[in-house]
PDB file of C-alpha atoms in Angstrom:
ATOM      1  CA  MET A 108     104.583 308.307  54.223  1.00  0.00           C
ATOM      2  CA  VAL A 109     103.125 309.131  57.645  1.00  0.00           C
ATOM      3  CA  GLY A 110     103.255 312.838  56.861  1.00  0.00           C
ATOM      4  CA  SER A 111     100.504 312.357  54.284  1.00  0.00           C
ATOM      5  CA  VAL A 112      97.877 311.681  56.980  1.00  0.00           C
ATOM      6  CA  THR A 113      97.019 313.408  60.256  1.00  0.00           C
ATOM      7  CA  PRO A 114      97.175 311.859  63.747  1.00  0.00           C
ATOM      8  CA  GLN A 115      93.377 312.056  63.971  1.00  0.00           C
ATOM      9  CA  SER A 116      92.990 310.219  60.672  1.00  0.00           C
ATOM     10  CA  LEU A 117      95.373 307.554  61.922  1.00  0.00           C
ATOM     11  CA  MET A 118      93.446 307.363  65.184  1.00  0.00           C
ATOM     12  CA  LEU A 119      90.102 306.903  63.460  1.00  0.00           C
ATOM     13  CA  ASN A 120      91.515 304.114  61.330  1.00  0.00           C
ATOM     14  CA  PHE A 121      93.125 302.453  64.346  1.00  0.00           C
ATOM     15  CA  LEU A 122      89.767 302.527  66.125  1.00  0.00           C
ATOM     16  CA  GLY A 123      87.967 301.247  63.034  1.00  0.00           C
ATOM     17  CA  LEU A 124      90.385 298.351  62.647  1.00  0.00           C
ATOM     18  CA  TYR A 125      90.737 297.286  66.278  1.00  0.00           C
ATOM     19  CA  VAL A 126      87.867 298.680  68.364  1.00  0.00           C
ATOM     20  CA  LEU A 127      84.772 298.998  66.150  1.00  0.00           C
ATOM     21  CA  GLY A 128      82.464 296.019  66.609  1.00  0.00           C
ATOM     22  CA  ARG A 129      84.071 295.009  69.873  1.00  0.00           C
ATOM     23  CA  ASP A 130      82.696 295.942  73.282  1.00  0.00           C
ATOM     24  CA  ILE A 131      86.034 297.204  74.557  1.00  0.00           C
ATOM     25  CA  ALA A 132      87.911 300.326  75.577  1.00  0.00           C
ATOM     26  CA  VAL A 133      91.571 300.619  74.638  1.00  0.00           C
ATOM     27  CA  TYR A 134      94.353 301.509  77.083  1.00  0.00           C
ATOM     28  CA  SER A 135      96.026 304.814  76.253  1.00  0.00           C
ATOM     29  CA  GLY A 136      99.485 303.289  76.757  1.00  0.00           C
ATOM     30  CA  SER A 137      98.761 300.703  74.056  1.00  0.00           C
ATOM     31  CA  VAL A 138      97.700 303.451  71.657  1.00  0.00           C
ATOM     32  CA  ILE A 139     100.893 305.377  72.371  1.00  0.00           C
ATOM     33  CA  ASP A 140     102.950 302.242  71.691  1.00  0.00           C
ATOM     34  CA  VAL A 141     101.232 301.589  68.347  1.00  0.00           C
ATOM     35  CA  PHE A 142     101.509 305.180  67.186  1.00  0.00           C
ATOM     36  CA  GLY A 143     105.169 305.272  68.106  1.00  0.00           C
ATOM     37  CA  ARG A 144     105.665 302.738  65.316  1.00  0.00           C
ATOM     38  CA  VAL A 145     104.431 305.295  62.788  1.00  0.00           C
ATOM     39  CA  ASP A 146     106.493 308.121  64.284  1.00  0.00           C
ATOM     40  CA  VAL A 147     103.643 309.915  66.091  1.00  0.00           C
ATOM     41  CA  SER A 148     104.799 311.285  69.428  1.00  0.00           C
ATOM     42  CA  GLU A 149     103.202 310.532  72.790  1.00  0.00           C
ATOM     43  CA  GLU A 150     102.270 314.212  73.086  1.00  0.00           C
ATOM     44  CA  ALA A 151     100.477 314.131  69.730  1.00  0.00           C
ATOM     45  CA  VAL A 152      98.616 310.944  70.695  1.00  0.00           C
ATOM     46  CA  ARG A 153      97.446 312.365  74.026  1.00  0.00           C
ATOM     47  CA  SER A 154      96.407 315.628  72.345  1.00  0.00           C
ATOM     48  CA  THR A 155      94.434 313.711  69.719  1.00  0.00           C
ATOM     49  CA  LEU A 156      92.685 311.558  72.328  1.00  0.00           C
ATOM     50  CA  THR A 157      91.782 314.644  74.380  1.00  0.00           C
ATOM     51  CA  ARG A 158      90.479 316.511  71.336  1.00  0.00           C
ATOM     52  CA  MET A 159      88.401 313.569  70.157  1.00  0.00           C
ATOM     53  CA  THR A 160      86.959 313.133  73.639  1.00  0.00           C
ATOM     54  CA  SER A 161      85.942 316.794  73.797  1.00  0.00           C
ATOM     55  CA  ARG A 162      84.257 316.410  70.404  1.00  0.00           C
ATOM     56  CA  GLY A 163      82.171 313.495  71.645  1.00  0.00           C
ATOM     57  CA  LEU A 164      83.969 310.841  69.600  1.00  0.00           C
ATOM     58  CA  LEU A 165      85.561 309.021  72.517  1.00  0.00           C
ATOM     59  CA  ALA A 166      84.438 308.152  76.043  1.00  0.00           C
ATOM     60  CA  LYS A 167      87.152 308.278  78.702  1.00  0.00           C
ATOM     61  CA  HIS A 168      87.279 305.656  81.461  1.00  0.00           C
ATOM     62  CA  ARG A 169      89.617 305.242  84.427  1.00  0.00           C
ATOM     63  CA  ASN A 170      90.653 302.020  86.105  1.00  0.00           C
ATOM     64  CA  GLY A 171      93.037 302.900  88.888  1.00  0.00           C
ATOM     65  CA  ARG A 172      95.840 304.907  87.361  1.00  0.00           C
ATOM     66  CA  LYS A 173      95.170 303.670  83.837  1.00  0.00           C
ATOM     67  CA  VAL A 174      93.051 305.552  81.309  1.00  0.00           C
ATOM     68  CA  TYR A 175      91.017 303.790  78.648  1.00  0.00           C
ATOM     69  CA  PHE A 176      89.073 305.139  75.676  1.00  0.00           C
ATOM     70  CA  GLY A 177      85.935 303.657  74.156  1.00  0.00           C
ATOM     71  CA  LEU A 178      83.746 304.574  71.219  1.00  0.00           C
ATOM     72  CA  THR A 179      80.702 306.807  71.517  1.00  0.00           C
ATOM     73  CA  PRO A 180      77.632 306.313  69.281  1.00  0.00           C
ATOM     74  CA  ARG A 181      78.833 309.260  67.202  1.00  0.00           C
ATOM     75  CA  ALA A 182      82.231 307.632  66.686  1.00  0.00           C
ATOM     76  CA  LYS A 183      80.584 304.365  65.669  1.00  0.00           C
ATOM     77  CA  ASP A 184      78.601 306.221  63.006  1.00  0.00           C
ATOM     78  CA  VAL A 185      81.763 307.860  61.654  1.00  0.00           C
ATOM     79  CA  LEU A 186      83.717 304.595  61.636  1.00  0.00           C
ATOM     80  CA  GLN A 187      80.893 302.615  60.050  1.00  0.00           C
ATOM     81  CA  ASP A 188      80.680 305.245  57.319  1.00  0.00           C
ATOM     82  CA  GLY A 189      84.393 304.786  56.667  1.00  0.00           C
ATOM     83  CA  GLU A 190      83.981 301.010  56.596  1.00  0.00           C
ATOM     84  CA  ARG A 191      81.180 301.313  54.021  1.00  0.00           C
ATOM     85  CA  ARG A 192      83.249 303.636  51.836  1.00  0.00           C
ATOM     86  CA  ILE A 193      86.174 301.222  51.820  1.00  0.00           C
ATOM     87  CA  TRP A 194      84.534 297.821  51.543  1.00  0.00           C
ATOM     88  CA  GLN A 195      81.037 298.379  50.137  1.00  0.00           C
ATOM     89  CA  ARG A 196      80.950 301.558  48.101  1.00  0.00           C
ATOM     90  CA  GLY A 197      84.490 301.197  46.796  1.00  0.00           C
ATOM     91  CA  ALA A 198      86.462 303.644  44.692  1.00  0.00           C
ATOM     92  CA  VAL A 199      84.880 302.817  41.337  1.00  0.00           C
ATOM     93  CA  ASN A 200      81.218 303.594  40.563  1.00  0.00           C
ATOM     94  CA  ARG A 201      79.985 300.936  38.151  1.00  0.00           C
ATOM     95  CA  ASP A 202      76.292 301.094  39.097  1.00  0.00           C
ATOM     96  CA  TRP A 203      75.205 304.551  37.929  1.00  0.00           C
ATOM     97  CA  ASP A 204      71.610 304.710  36.670  1.00  0.00           C
ATOM     98  CA  GLY A 205      72.018 307.963  34.733  1.00  0.00           C
ATOM     99  CA  THR A 206      70.444 310.232  37.331  1.00  0.00           C
ATOM    100  CA  TRP A 207      71.937 313.190  39.164  1.00  0.00           C
ATOM    101  CA  THR A 208      70.968 314.758  42.465  1.00  0.00           C
ATOM    102  CA  LEU A 209      70.843 318.533  42.177  1.00  0.00           C
ATOM    103  CA  VAL A 210      70.979 320.986  45.075  1.00  0.00           C
ATOM    104  CA  GLY A 211      70.111 324.595  44.332  1.00  0.00           C
ATOM    105  CA  PHE A 212      70.467 327.411  46.854  1.00  0.00           C
ATOM    106  CA  SER A 213      70.580 331.171  47.121  1.00  0.00           C
ATOM    107  CA  LEU A 214      71.835 332.852  50.269  1.00  0.00           C
ATOM    108  CA  PRO A 215      72.382 336.599  50.662  1.00  0.00           C
ATOM    109  CA  GLU A 216      75.825 338.075  51.242  1.00  0.00           C
ATOM    110  CA  GLY A 217      74.989 338.560  54.917  1.00  0.00           C
ATOM    111  CA  ARG A 218      74.809 334.783  55.294  1.00  0.00           C
ATOM    112  CA  ARG A 219      78.244 334.116  53.878  1.00  0.00           C
ATOM    113  CA  GLY A 220      79.075 331.764  56.763  1.00  0.00           C
ATOM    114  CA  ASP A 221      76.003 329.632  56.084  1.00  0.00           C
ATOM    115  CA  ARG A 222      76.884 329.521  52.412  1.00  0.00           C
ATOM    116  CA  HIS A 223      80.434 328.406  53.205  1.00  0.00           C
ATOM    117  CA  ASP A 224      79.197 325.688  55.578  1.00  0.00           C
ATOM    118  CA  LEU A 225      76.725 324.389  53.000  1.00  0.00           C
ATOM    119  CA  ARG A 226      79.346 324.249  50.266  1.00  0.00           C
ATOM    120  CA  SER A 227      81.763 322.446  52.576  1.00  0.00           C
ATOM    121  CA  GLN A 228      79.147 319.859  53.517  1.00  0.00           C
ATOM    122  CA  LEU A 229      78.102 319.374  49.896  1.00  0.00           C
ATOM    123  CA  GLN A 230      81.704 318.801  48.866  1.00  0.00           C
ATOM    124  CA  TRP A 231      82.134 316.300  51.699  1.00  0.00           C
ATOM    125  CA  ALA A 232      78.992 314.504  50.479  1.00  0.00           C
ATOM    126  CA  GLY A 233      80.378 314.157  46.948  1.00  0.00           C
ATOM    127  CA  PHE A 234      78.760 317.149  45.216  1.00  0.00           C
ATOM    128  CA  GLY A 235      80.434 319.545  42.824  1.00  0.00           C
ATOM    129  CA  PRO A 236      79.387 323.010  41.546  1.00  0.00           C
ATOM    130  CA  VAL A 237      78.063 322.933  37.993  1.00  0.00           C
ATOM    131  CA  GLN A 238      77.282 326.662  38.138  1.00  0.00           C
ATOM    132  CA  ASN A 239      76.729 329.358  40.758  1.00  0.00           C
ATOM    133  CA  GLY A 240      74.229 328.120  43.349  1.00  0.00           C
ATOM    134  CA  LEU A 241      73.757 324.702  41.718  1.00  0.00           C
ATOM    135  CA  TRP A 242      75.656 321.608  42.879  1.00  0.00           C
ATOM    136  CA  ILE A 243      75.318 318.078  41.513  1.00  0.00           C
ATOM    137  CA  ALA A 244      76.277 314.528  42.437  1.00  0.00           C
ATOM    138  CA  PRO A 245      75.823 311.301  40.468  1.00  0.00           C
ATOM    139  CA  GLY A 246      72.999 309.031  41.580  1.00  0.00           C
ATOM    140  CA  THR A 247      70.462 309.625  44.309  1.00  0.00           C
ATOM    141  CA  ARG A 248      71.846 311.305  47.417  1.00  0.00           C
ATOM    142  CA  ASP A 249      69.847 312.045  50.573  1.00  0.00           C
ATOM    143  CA  VAL A 250      70.862 315.451  51.936  1.00  0.00           C
ATOM    144  CA  THR A 251      67.843 315.906  54.218  1.00  0.00           C
ATOM    145  CA  GLU A 252      69.718 315.499  57.487  1.00  0.00           C
ATOM    146  CA  MET A 253      72.702 317.534  56.342  1.00  0.00           C
ATOM    147  CA  VAL A 254      70.569 320.489  55.277  1.00  0.00           C
ATOM    148  CA  ALA A 255      68.440 320.296  58.428  1.00  0.00           C
ATOM    149  CA  ASP A 256      71.528 320.247  60.656  1.00  0.00           C
ATOM    150  CA  LEU A 257      72.676 323.463  58.966  1.00  0.00           C
ATOM    151  CA  GLY A 258      69.244 325.050  59.455  1.00  0.00           C
ATOM    152  CA  LEU A 259      68.909 325.663  55.716  1.00  0.00           C
ATOM    153  CA  THR A 260      65.910 323.522  54.790  1.00  0.00           C
ATOM    154  CA  GLU A 261      63.961 326.583  53.630  1.00  0.00           C
ATOM    155  CA  ASN A 262      66.887 327.857  51.542  1.00  0.00           C
ATOM    156  CA  VAL A 263      67.634 324.751  49.526  1.00  0.00           C
ATOM    157  CA  THR A 264      65.895 323.022  46.636  1.00  0.00           C
ATOM    158  CA  VAL A 265      66.752 319.374  46.024  1.00  0.00           C
ATOM    159  CA  PHE A 266      65.677 317.177  43.115  1.00  0.00           C
ATOM    160  CA  THR A 267      66.890 314.339  40.904  1.00  0.00           C
ATOM    161  CA  ALA A 268      67.072 314.523  37.126  1.00  0.00           C
ATOM    162  CA  GLN A 269      68.783 313.244  34.003  1.00  0.00           C
ATOM    163  CA  HIS A 270      70.775 315.329  31.606  1.00  0.00           C
ATOM    164  CA  ALA A 271      69.315 316.239  28.193  1.00  0.00           C
ATOM    165  CA  LYS A 272      70.811 317.450  24.910  1.00  0.00           C
ATOM    166  CA  PRO A 273      72.860 319.469  24.280  1.00  0.00           C
ATOM    167  CA  THR A 274      74.326 318.682  27.722  1.00  0.00           C
ATOM    168  CA  GLU A 275      76.425 315.527  27.917  1.00  0.00           C
ATOM    169  CA  ALA A 276      76.933 313.580  31.151  1.00  0.00           C
ATOM    170  CA  ALA A 277      80.698 313.504  30.677  1.00  0.00           C
ATOM    171  CA  ASP A 278      80.710 317.290  30.284  1.00  0.00           C
ATOM    172  CA  LEU A 279      78.789 317.654  33.566  1.00  0.00           C
ATOM    173  CA  ALA A 280      81.371 315.503  35.319  1.00  0.00           C
ATOM    174  CA  THR A 281      84.313 317.582  34.114  1.00  0.00           C
ATOM    175  CA  ARG A 282      82.536 320.907  34.749  1.00  0.00           C
ATOM    176  CA  ALA A 283      81.511 320.099  38.300  1.00  0.00           C
ATOM    177  CA  PHE A 284      84.557 318.065  39.382  1.00  0.00           C
ATOM    178  CA  ASP A 285      88.295 318.443  38.961  1.00  0.00           C
ATOM    179  CA  THR A 286      88.823 314.999  37.466  1.00  0.00           C
ATOM    180  CA  ALA A 287      92.513 315.689  36.789  1.00  0.00           C
ATOM    181  CA  ALA A 288      93.111 316.387  40.495  1.00  0.00           C
ATOM    182  CA  ILE A 289      91.149 313.293  41.524  1.00  0.00           C
ATOM    183  CA  ALA A 290      93.192 311.136  39.139  1.00  0.00           C
ATOM    184  CA  ALA A 291      96.424 312.681  40.424  1.00  0.00           C
ATOM    185  CA  ARG A 292      95.573 311.700  44.006  1.00  0.00           C
ATOM    186  CA  TYR A 293      95.129 308.070  42.950  1.00  0.00           C
ATOM    187  CA  GLN A 294      98.397 308.202  40.991  1.00  0.00           C
ATOM    188  CA  ASP A 295     100.130 309.519  44.111  1.00  0.00           C
ATOM    189  CA  PHE A 296      98.692 306.628  46.123  1.00  0.00           C
ATOM    190  CA  LEU A 297     100.001 304.140  43.570  1.00  0.00           C
ATOM    191  CA  ALA A 298     103.436 305.731  43.632  1.00  0.00           C
ATOM    192  CA  ARG A 299     103.566 305.541  47.441  1.00  0.00           C
ATOM    193  CA  TRP A 300     102.324 301.974  47.840  1.00  0.00           C
ATOM    194  CA  ARG A 301     103.679 299.989  44.898  1.00  0.00           C
ATOM    195  CA  ILE A 302     106.827 299.772  47.009  1.00  0.00           C
ATOM    196  CA  PRO A 303     105.708 300.405  50.621  1.00  0.00           C
ATOM    197  CA  ASP A 304     107.855 302.635  52.805  1.00  0.00           C
ATOM    198  CA  ALA A 305     110.655 300.531  54.265  1.00  0.00           C
ATOM    199  CA  SER A 306     110.918 302.889  57.242  1.00  0.00           C
ATOM    200  CA  LEU A 307     107.644 301.503  58.654  1.00  0.00           C
ATOM    201  CA  PRO A 308     108.807 298.821  61.095  1.00  0.00           C
ATOM    202  CA  ASP A 309     106.144 296.113  60.737  1.00  0.00           C
ATOM    203  CA  ASP A 310     102.862 295.089  59.137  1.00  0.00           C
ATOM    204  CA  LEU A 311     100.835 296.678  61.941  1.00  0.00           C
ATOM    205  CA  ALA A 312     102.353 300.070  61.126  1.00  0.00           C
ATOM    206  CA  ARG A 313     101.941 299.513  57.390  1.00  0.00           C
ATOM    207  CA  GLN A 314      98.314 298.445  57.846  1.00  0.00           C
ATOM    208  CA  LEU A 315      97.478 301.524  59.895  1.00  0.00           C
ATOM    209  CA  VAL A 316      99.056 304.002  57.480  1.00  0.00           C
ATOM    210  CA  LEU A 317      97.649 302.195  54.423  1.00  0.00           C
ATOM    211  CA  HIS A 318      94.073 302.335  55.706  1.00  0.00           C
ATOM    212  CA  ALA A 319      94.384 305.964  56.787  1.00  0.00           C
ATOM    213  CA  ASP A 320      95.885 306.942  53.440  1.00  0.00           C
ATOM    214  CA  TRP A 321      93.221 305.077  51.460  1.00  0.00           C
ATOM    215  CA  LEU A 322      90.253 306.298  53.476  1.00  0.00           C
ATOM    216  CA  ASP A 323      91.397 309.909  53.201  1.00  0.00           C
ATOM    217  CA  LEU A 324      91.580 309.350  49.456  1.00  0.00           C
ATOM    218  CA  VAL A 325      88.151 307.787  48.944  1.00  0.00           C
ATOM    219  CA  ARG A 326      86.503 310.327  51.238  1.00  0.00           C
ATOM    220  CA  GLN A 327      87.653 313.030  48.792  1.00  0.00           C
ATOM    221  CA  ASP A 328      86.358 311.075  45.789  1.00  0.00           C
ATOM    222  CA  PRO A 329      82.879 312.092  44.523  1.00  0.00           C
ATOM    223  CA  HIS A 330      82.448 308.552  43.155  1.00  0.00           C
ATOM    224  CA  LEU A 331      81.922 309.562  39.557  1.00  0.00           C
ATOM    225  CA  PRO A 332      80.494 306.916  37.217  1.00  0.00           C
ATOM    226  CA  ALA A 333      83.217 304.845  35.565  1.00  0.00           C
ATOM    227  CA  GLU A 334      81.538 305.230  32.172  1.00  0.00           C
ATOM    228  CA  LEU A 335      82.179 308.983  32.281  1.00  0.00           C
ATOM    229  CA  LEU A 336      85.897 308.580  32.960  1.00  0.00           C
ATOM    230  CA  ALA A 337      88.911 307.417  31.014  1.00  0.00           C
ATOM    231  CA  GLY A 338      89.286 303.672  30.562  1.00  0.00           C
ATOM    232  CA  ASP A 339      92.578 303.754  32.446  1.00  0.00           C
ATOM    233  CA  TRP A 340      91.061 305.618  35.413  1.00  0.00           C
ATOM    234  CA  PRO A 341      93.734 305.128  38.136  1.00  0.00           C
ATOM    235  CA  ALA A 342      91.216 304.421  40.894  1.00  0.00           C
ATOM    236  CA  ILE A 343      90.757 300.948  39.418  1.00  0.00           C
ATOM    237  CA  GLU A 344      94.395 299.959  39.836  1.00  0.00           C
ATOM    238  CA  ALA A 345      94.697 301.835  43.140  1.00  0.00           C
ATOM    239  CA  GLU A 346      91.768 299.960  44.660  1.00  0.00           C
ATOM    240  CA  GLN A 347      93.205 296.610  43.554  1.00  0.00           C
ATOM    241  CA  LEU A 348      96.527 297.519  45.150  1.00  0.00           C
ATOM    242  CA  PHE A 349      94.864 298.620  48.382  1.00  0.00           C
ATOM    243  CA  GLN A 350      92.874 295.399  48.677  1.00  0.00           C
ATOM    244  CA  THR A 351      95.948 293.260  47.989  1.00  0.00           C
ATOM    245  CA  LEU A 352      98.004 295.047  50.644  1.00  0.00           C
ATOM    246  CA  ALA A 353      95.143 295.187  53.160  1.00  0.00           C
ATOM    247  CA  THR A 354      94.807 291.412  52.904  1.00  0.00           C
ATOM    248  CA  ARG A 355      98.559 290.895  53.182  1.00  0.00           C
ATOM    249  CA  TYR A 356      98.894 292.991  56.338  1.00  0.00           C
ATOM    250  CA  VAL A 357      96.320 291.009  58.322  1.00  0.00           C
ATOM    251  CA  GLU A 358      97.740 287.581  57.441  1.00  0.00           C
TER     252      GLU A 358
END
C-alpha cells in the first residue's frame, strides 16, 4: 500500500491534514514517529524535509537542539490546491457547460525543452492533446500564469470554444485523453481500499496513506464531464469510498 505513493506525497498530505490552517511548526521527531507507522525510514523523512526546504516549501526553525518545520506561502498554495481538488472540485465533473479551453502552440525543434515543459504543465493542468500542437481541457481554464512562468506567452494561443458537427464531444474526450487508463487507476484504488491494508497499524497511518493515494489519483484526473463517460464510471464509486473512509479515520 505505502509503495504506491512517495515520501514527498505522504509529507504533503501530512502537512495538509495537520499543519495547514494552523499557525504552527511541527517537530521533526514527531514527523519521524508518524512516518515510521507507514514504514518510511527516518533517513527518508529527513531527506524529504531537507529537499522540501531547499525547494522553498518548508521553513526550518531551531529551538535549542530541536528542529521544527513550518509552511511557506508556496507550500500553503500547493496544499490549498490539493484541498480544493479533494473537497470542492471532486473526482466527478457534473457541471460542464459544453465549452472547451484550447491551447495551440508551435515551437521549433531547437526549443524542444520548452515544448516538453509546456506539455508537462498542460498535462498537470488537465489538458490532453487532440492533435499535434493543440491541447484541450473541458470547461474554462486559466493558463495565463502557467504560460507566463514558462516564458511562452508569445508562442501560445488560448481560446474557448464548443465542438461542432461532425465532431462529437465524446470523441474529443477519447482522442485527447486515455480514458481507459484513467478508469483503471480508479479501479486500482477501489481494489486497494475496499479492504484496507491490515499491515497499517492504526487509523492515523490509514488516514495518511488514504489521502496521499487519493490526491495523487485526482491530480492525474483531467476531470472529464460525467456525461461523456460511461454510466458506471469508477470515479463515482471511488470517491464515495474515499469520503466514507476519510470520515471514519478522523472519528
